[in-house]
mmCIF file of C-alpha atoms in Angstrom:
data_model
loop_
_atom_site.group_PDB
_atom_site.id
_atom_site.type_symbol
_atom_site.label_atom_id
_atom_site.label_comp_id
_atom_site.label_asym_id
_atom_site.label_seq_id
_atom_site.Cartn_x
_atom_site.Cartn_y
_atom_site.Cartn_z
ATOM 1 C CA ALA G 1 0.000 0.000 0.000
ATOM 2 C CA LEU G 2 2.836 2.363 0.860
ATOM 3 C CA LEU G 3 4.457 1.645 -2.493
ATOM 4 C CA LEU G 4 1.180 2.338 -4.331
ATOM 5 C CA ALA G 5 0.707 5.581 -2.424
ATOM 6 C CA ALA G 6 4.242 6.656 -3.245
ATOM 7 C CA ALA G 7 3.682 5.911 -6.917
ATOM 8 C CA ALA G 8 0.462 7.920 -6.910
ATOM 9 C CA CYS G 9 2.140 10.901 -5.248
ATOM 10 C CA SER G 10 4.994 10.814 -7.739
ATOM 11 C CA GLY G 11 2.685 10.633 -10.768
ATOM 12 C CA GLY G 12 3.047 6.887 -11.364
ATOM 13 C CA GLY G 13 1.674 5.613 -14.649
ATOM 14 C CA LYS G 14 2.551 8.729 -16.640
ATOM 15 C CA GLU G 15 4.796 8.556 -19.684
ATOM 16 C CA PRO G 16 8.338 9.684 -18.866
ATOM 17 C CA ALA G 17 9.401 13.002 -20.343
ATOM 18 C CA PRO G 18 11.679 12.757 -23.392
ATOM 19 C CA ALA G 19 15.342 12.708 -22.508
ATOM 20 C CA SER G 20 17.385 15.803 -23.213
ATOM 21 C CA PRO G 21 18.940 15.795 -26.673
ATOM 22 C CA PRO G 22 22.695 15.242 -26.976
ATOM 23 C CA ALA G 23 24.927 18.264 -26.477
ATOM 24 C CA GLY G 24 25.012 20.569 -29.451
ATOM 25 C CA THR G 25 21.611 19.453 -30.779
ATOM 26 C CA GLU G 26 18.039 20.628 -30.323
ATOM 27 C CA ARG G 27 14.497 19.338 -30.624
ATOM 28 C CA VAL G 28 11.776 20.593 -32.934
ATOM 29 C CA ASP G 29 9.322 23.008 -31.325
ATOM 30 C CA PRO G 30 5.822 21.646 -32.116
ATOM 31 C CA ALA G 31 4.354 25.128 -31.691
ATOM 32 C CA THR G 32 6.136 26.356 -34.838
ATOM 33 C CA ALA G 33 6.296 23.113 -36.855
ATOM 34 C CA ALA G 34 5.496 23.254 -40.567
ATOM 35 C CA THR G 35 4.174 20.793 -43.140
ATOM 36 C CA ILE G 36 5.054 20.005 -46.741
ATOM 37 C CA VAL G 37 2.374 18.291 -48.811
ATOM 38 C CA GLY G 38 2.576 17.313 -52.426
ATOM 39 C CA ARG G 39 2.093 14.954 -55.285
ATOM 40 C CA VAL G 40 4.309 13.091 -57.711
ATOM 41 C CA ALA G 41 2.704 13.266 -61.139
ATOM 42 C CA PHE G 42 3.319 11.120 -64.194
ATOM 43 C CA ASP G 43 2.965 12.888 -67.544
ATOM 44 C CA GLY G 44 2.025 10.613 -70.432
ATOM 45 C CA GLU G 45 1.307 6.924 -70.843
ATOM 46 C CA PRO G 46 3.322 4.855 -68.343
ATOM 47 C CA PRO G 47 5.261 1.832 -69.603
ATOM 48 C CA GLU G 48 3.374 -1.420 -69.311
ATOM 49 C CA ASN G 49 4.399 -3.476 -66.291
ATOM 50 C CA PRO G 50 5.702 -6.908 -67.376
ATOM 51 C CA ARG G 51 3.824 -10.009 -66.283
ATOM 52 C CA ILE G 52 5.287 -12.153 -63.516
ATOM 53 C CA ARG G 53 5.551 -15.855 -64.249
ATOM 54 C CA MET G 54 5.284 -17.747 -60.969
ATOM 55 C CA SER G 55 4.842 -21.232 -62.439
ATOM 56 C CA GLY G 56 8.221 -22.354 -61.073
ATOM 57 C CA ASP G 57 6.673 -22.597 -57.604
ATOM 58 C CA PRO G 58 3.178 -24.166 -57.564
ATOM 59 C CA LEU G 59 2.304 -22.468 -54.285
ATOM 60 C CA CYS G 60 3.218 -19.073 -55.731
ATOM 61 C CA ALA G 61 1.275 -19.859 -58.896
ATOM 62 C CA GLN G 62 -1.889 -20.115 -56.797
ATOM 63 C CA ALA G 63 -1.737 -16.331 -56.364
ATOM 64 C CA GLY G 64 -2.859 -16.002 -59.998
ATOM 65 C CA ASP G 65 -1.806 -13.504 -62.633
ATOM 66 C CA ALA G 66 0.438 -10.693 -61.437
ATOM 67 C CA THR G 67 2.593 -7.909 -62.855
ATOM 68 C CA PHE G 68 5.660 -6.087 -61.632
ATOM 69 C CA GLU G 69 5.140 -2.812 -59.762
ATOM 70 C CA ASN G 70 7.559 -0.777 -61.878
ATOM 71 C CA TYR G 71 4.996 1.936 -62.653
ATOM 72 C CA VAL G 72 1.922 2.202 -60.450
ATOM 73 C CA VAL G 73 0.032 5.206 -61.821
ATOM 74 C CA LYS G 74 -3.384 6.250 -60.495
ATOM 75 C CA ASP G 75 -5.267 9.317 -61.733
ATOM 76 C CA GLY G 76 -2.051 10.696 -63.192
ATOM 77 C CA GLY G 77 -0.073 10.265 -59.975
ATOM 78 C CA LEU G 78 2.892 7.921 -59.458
ATOM 79 C CA ASP G 79 2.848 5.657 -56.393
ATOM 80 C CA ASN G 80 5.782 3.899 -54.698
ATOM 81 C CA VAL G 81 7.985 7.008 -54.834
ATOM 82 C CA PHE G 82 10.142 7.561 -51.746
ATOM 83 C CA VAL G 83 10.094 11.277 -50.848
ATOM 84 C CA TYR G 84 12.297 12.578 -48.049
ATOM 85 C CA VAL G 85 14.241 15.537 -46.679
ATOM 86 C CA LYS G 86 17.715 15.114 -48.116
ATOM 87 C CA ASP G 87 19.309 18.190 -46.561
ATOM 88 C CA GLY G 88 18.543 21.144 -44.313
ATOM 89 C CA LEU G 89 17.818 19.722 -40.856
ATOM 90 C CA GLY G 90 21.039 20.969 -39.304
ATOM 91 C CA ASN G 91 21.585 19.871 -35.720
ATOM 92 C CA TYR G 92 18.099 18.674 -34.787
ATOM 93 C CA HIS G 93 17.873 15.422 -32.813
ATOM 94 C CA PHE G 94 15.137 12.801 -33.246
ATOM 95 C CA ASP G 95 14.525 9.769 -31.037
ATOM 96 C CA VAL G 96 14.529 6.461 -32.901
ATOM 97 C CA PRO G 97 11.178 4.621 -32.643
ATOM 98 C CA ALA G 98 11.204 1.228 -30.942
ATOM 99 C CA GLU G 99 8.102 0.145 -32.892
ATOM 100 C CA PRO G 100 9.161 -1.903 -35.935
ATOM 101 C CA VAL G 101 8.302 -1.133 -39.518
ATOM 102 C CA LYS G 102 6.586 -4.208 -40.958
ATOM 103 C CA LEU G 103 7.341 -5.897 -44.273
ATOM 104 C CA ASP G 104 5.389 -8.962 -45.348
ATOM 105 C CA GLN G 105 5.597 -11.598 -48.057
ATOM 106 C CA GLN G 106 2.124 -12.305 -49.407
ATOM 107 C CA GLY G 107 1.333 -14.201 -52.572
ATOM 108 C CA CYS G 108 5.065 -14.399 -53.262
ATOM 109 C CA ARG G 109 5.331 -10.600 -53.333
ATOM 110 C CA TYR G 110 6.845 -8.142 -50.875
ATOM 111 C CA VAL G 111 4.144 -5.977 -49.289
ATOM 112 C CA PRO G 112 4.601 -3.027 -49.276
ATOM 113 C CA HIS G 113 6.882 -2.722 -52.308
ATOM 114 C CA VAL G 114 8.628 0.392 -50.915
ATOM 115 C CA ILE G 115 9.074 1.292 -47.257
ATOM 116 C CA GLY G 116 10.883 3.915 -45.210
ATOM 117 C CA VAL G 117 12.574 3.344 -41.877
ATOM 118 C CA ARG G 118 14.729 5.236 -39.432
ATOM 119 C CA ALA G 119 18.375 4.309 -39.012
ATOM 120 C CA GLY G 120 18.416 2.023 -35.956
ATOM 121 C CA GLN G 121 14.692 1.209 -36.127
ATOM 122 C CA PRO G 122 13.697 -2.476 -36.306
ATOM 123 C CA ILE G 123 12.179 -3.956 -39.460
ATOM 124 C CA GLU G 124 9.947 -6.968 -38.813
ATOM 125 C CA ILE G 125 9.913 -9.230 -41.872
ATOM 126 C CA THR G 126 7.176 -11.872 -42.047
ATOM 127 C CA ASN G 127 6.584 -14.806 -44.367
ATOM 128 C CA SER G 128 2.806 -15.126 -44.763
ATOM 129 C CA ASP G 129 3.159 -17.726 -47.529
ATOM 130 C CA ALA G 130 3.136 -21.504 -47.156
ATOM 131 C CA THR G 131 6.384 -21.755 -49.104
ATOM 132 C CA THR G 132 10.033 -20.988 -48.377
ATOM 133 C CA HIS G 133 11.405 -17.522 -49.031
ATOM 134 C CA ASN G 134 14.770 -16.020 -48.361
ATOM 135 C CA VAL G 135 15.361 -12.352 -47.653
ATOM 136 C CA HIS G 136 18.562 -10.969 -49.116
ATOM 137 C CA SER G 137 19.536 -7.317 -48.678
ATOM 138 C CA LEU G 138 21.832 -5.553 -51.144
ATOM 139 C CA PRO G 139 23.098 -2.447 -49.329
ATOM 140 C CA GLY G 140 26.014 -0.249 -50.261
ATOM 141 C CA VAL G 141 26.679 1.084 -46.762
ATOM 142 C CA ASN G 142 24.840 -1.098 -44.250
ATOM 143 C CA ARG G 143 25.486 -4.710 -43.262
ATOM 144 C CA GLU G 144 24.222 -7.259 -45.761
ATOM 145 C CA PHE G 145 21.917 -10.033 -44.552
ATOM 146 C CA ASN G 146 20.588 -13.155 -46.238
ATOM 147 C CA PHE G 147 18.373 -15.590 -44.360
ATOM 148 C CA ALA G 148 15.709 -18.173 -45.129
ATOM 149 C CA GLN G 149 12.144 -18.220 -43.851
ATOM 150 C CA TYR G 150 11.055 -21.842 -44.094
ATOM 151 C CA VAL G 151 7.608 -21.804 -42.525
ATOM 152 C CA LYS G 152 4.443 -19.744 -42.748
ATOM 153 C CA ASP G 153 4.243 -16.863 -40.257
ATOM 154 C CA GLN G 154 7.976 -16.933 -39.517
ATOM 155 C CA LYS G 155 9.212 -13.516 -38.432
ATOM 156 C CA ASN G 156 12.721 -12.067 -38.395
ATOM 157 C CA VAL G 157 13.868 -8.657 -37.206
ATOM 158 C CA GLU G 158 16.677 -6.731 -38.866
ATOM 159 C CA ILE G 159 18.116 -3.234 -38.355
ATOM 160 C CA PHE G 160 19.911 -0.928 -40.759
ATOM 161 C CA THR G 161 22.153 1.328 -38.691
ATOM 162 C CA ALA G 162 23.208 3.954 -41.251
ATOM 163 C CA PRO G 163 21.261 6.226 -43.609
ATOM 164 C CA GLU G 164 21.019 4.827 -47.136
ATOM 165 C CA VAL G 165 18.621 5.614 -49.987
ATOM 166 C CA MET G 166 17.783 3.035 -51.269
ATOM 167 C CA ILE G 167 18.430 -0.594 -50.279
ATOM 168 C CA ARG G 168 17.028 -3.381 -52.445
ATOM 169 C CA LEU G 169 15.712 -6.587 -50.892
ATOM 170 C CA LYS G 170 15.235 -9.696 -53.006
ATOM 171 C CA CYS G 171 14.343 -13.355 -52.728
ATOM 172 C CA ASP G 172 16.974 -15.626 -54.264
ATOM 173 C CA LEU G 173 14.372 -18.391 -54.593
ATOM 174 C CA HIS G 174 11.817 -16.292 -56.503
ATOM 175 C CA SER G 175 13.611 -13.946 -58.884
ATOM 176 C CA TRP G 176 10.641 -11.598 -59.377
ATOM 177 C CA MET G 177 10.411 -10.685 -55.686
ATOM 178 C CA SER G 178 11.956 -7.373 -54.682
ATOM 179 C CA ALA G 179 11.333 -4.491 -52.308
ATOM 180 C CA TYR G 180 13.109 -1.232 -51.549
ATOM 181 C CA VAL G 181 13.948 0.334 -48.193
ATOM 182 C CA GLY G 182 14.822 3.990 -47.639
ATOM 183 C CA VAL G 183 16.836 4.500 -44.438
ATOM 184 C CA VAL G 184 17.049 8.015 -42.977
ATOM 185 C CA GLU G 185 18.012 9.640 -39.680
ATOM 186 C CA HIS G 186 14.818 11.657 -39.217
ATOM 187 C CA PRO G 187 11.024 11.218 -39.477
ATOM 188 C CA TYR G 188 10.527 13.342 -42.609
ATOM 189 C CA PHE G 189 9.890 10.781 -45.323
ATOM 190 C CA ALA G 190 6.915 9.251 -47.102
ATOM 191 C CA VAL G 191 6.056 6.727 -49.802
ATOM 192 C CA THR G 192 3.583 8.108 -52.310
ATOM 193 C CA SER G 193 0.165 6.463 -52.513
ATOM 194 C CA ALA G 194 -3.429 7.190 -53.577
ATOM 195 C CA GLY G 195 -2.274 8.731 -56.839
ATOM 196 C CA GLY G 196 1.187 10.031 -55.934
ATOM 197 C CA LYS G 197 0.304 11.907 -52.749
ATOM 198 C CA PHE G 198 2.700 12.480 -49.842
ATOM 199 C CA GLU G 199 3.000 14.534 -46.654
ATOM 200 C CA LEU G 200 5.975 15.564 -44.521
ATOM 201 C CA LYS G 201 4.707 17.044 -41.268
ATOM 202 C CA GLY G 202 6.240 18.386 -38.066
ATOM 203 C CA LEU G 203 9.166 20.113 -39.799
ATOM 204 C CA PRO G 204 11.045 22.938 -38.120
ATOM 205 C CA PRO G 205 10.894 26.149 -40.172
ATOM 206 C CA GLY G 206 13.753 26.351 -42.652
ATOM 207 C CA GLU G 207 15.041 25.689 -46.142
ATOM 208 C CA TYR G 208 15.172 22.083 -47.314
ATOM 209 C CA THR G 209 16.254 19.930 -50.198
ATOM 210 C CA ILE G 210 13.518 17.388 -50.926
ATOM 211 C CA GLU G 211 14.335 14.335 -53.012
ATOM 212 C CA ALA G 212 11.944 11.989 -54.804
ATOM 213 C CA TRP G 213 13.250 8.493 -55.685
ATOM 214 C CA HIS G 214 11.630 5.977 -58.015
ATOM 215 C CA GLU G 215 13.073 2.568 -58.863
ATOM 216 C CA LYS G 216 12.795 3.055 -62.635
ATOM 217 C CA ALA G 217 12.282 6.773 -63.248
ATOM 218 C CA GLY G 218 15.209 7.892 -61.066
ATOM 219 C CA THR G 219 15.510 10.849 -58.689
ATOM 220 C CA GLN G 220 14.425 14.471 -58.687
ATOM 221 C CA VAL G 221 15.249 17.213 -56.172
ATOM 222 C CA GLN G 222 13.928 20.642 -55.353
ATOM 223 C CA LYS G 223 14.458 23.336 -52.748
ATOM 224 C CA VAL G 224 11.614 24.525 -50.560
ATOM 225 C CA THR G 225 11.406 27.006 -47.675
ATOM 226 C CA VAL G 226 8.731 26.758 -44.976
ATOM 227 C CA GLY G 227 7.961 29.281 -42.263
ATOM 228 C CA PRO G 228 6.523 28.743 -38.767
ATOM 229 C CA ASN G 229 3.202 26.846 -38.878
ATOM 230 C CA GLU G 230 3.179 27.033 -42.664
ATOM 231 C CA THR G 231 1.780 24.330 -44.934
ATOM 232 C CA LYS G 232 3.439 24.439 -48.343
ATOM 233 C CA GLU G 233 2.524 22.406 -51.394
ATOM 234 C CA ILE G 234 5.128 21.134 -53.858
ATOM 235 C CA GLY G 235 5.144 18.713 -56.761
ATOM 236 C CA PHE G 236 7.371 16.465 -58.842
ATOM 237 C CA THR G 237 6.676 15.278 -62.389
ATOM 238 C CA TYR G 238 8.072 12.242 -64.166
ATOM 239 C CA ARG G 239 7.516 11.998 -67.912
ATOM 240 C CA ALA G 240 6.819 9.055 -70.154
ATOM 241 C CA ASP G 241 9.447 10.130 -72.689
ATOM 242 C CA SER G 242 12.183 9.632 -70.089
ATOM 243 C CA ALA G 243 10.802 6.452 -68.480
ATOM 244 C CA ASN G 244 12.649 3.159 -68.691
#
């Protein structure tokens, strides 16, 4: 009873306050935070996505007809584009989330096809298929991993410790399977969806370089300045005549 009373008097059950940032860094002030919203457009007729032939694995073949996700265009907007702050954050400090980003294998496909994660944040990789997969990363900076997932619902957790845009994951057993991971040191990233839309919120006021990355169409960058509490809209456009 005494212990319970002491906990109550000391505010037991409340979330602890965030730790002070490392020396020489600062935290974002939510009272002045800004937002960047935008859309990645695709101008013209997108290239046709090739069909995937899964007949080499009967269990994969049960998923039916499928195509690659090279160009996912909806209402003139390009999905699966990784958009992030490339430069401009200076000496701000951001705590790394303990909650994992989740990547699944469903119907012998990686779902989602493109993800973003913080450097040091766990990635939980699940095999939801009743067949064997292996998960093989191909980084340029981070540690490479390559492991098998033999049974349905097997989960493995991996961590990329350094920023890197992008890292390809593949399955050596099913050549059509691939996913891409963008690893950054801050929370200002998004993967376009719903017709190329994205949002970067909670930014400190300042001038930033924003980069858009697409696995086939390449990268684009632009500068943008946001003031306190400002919401600014920007856009990127990829064109059919430069698609590959």
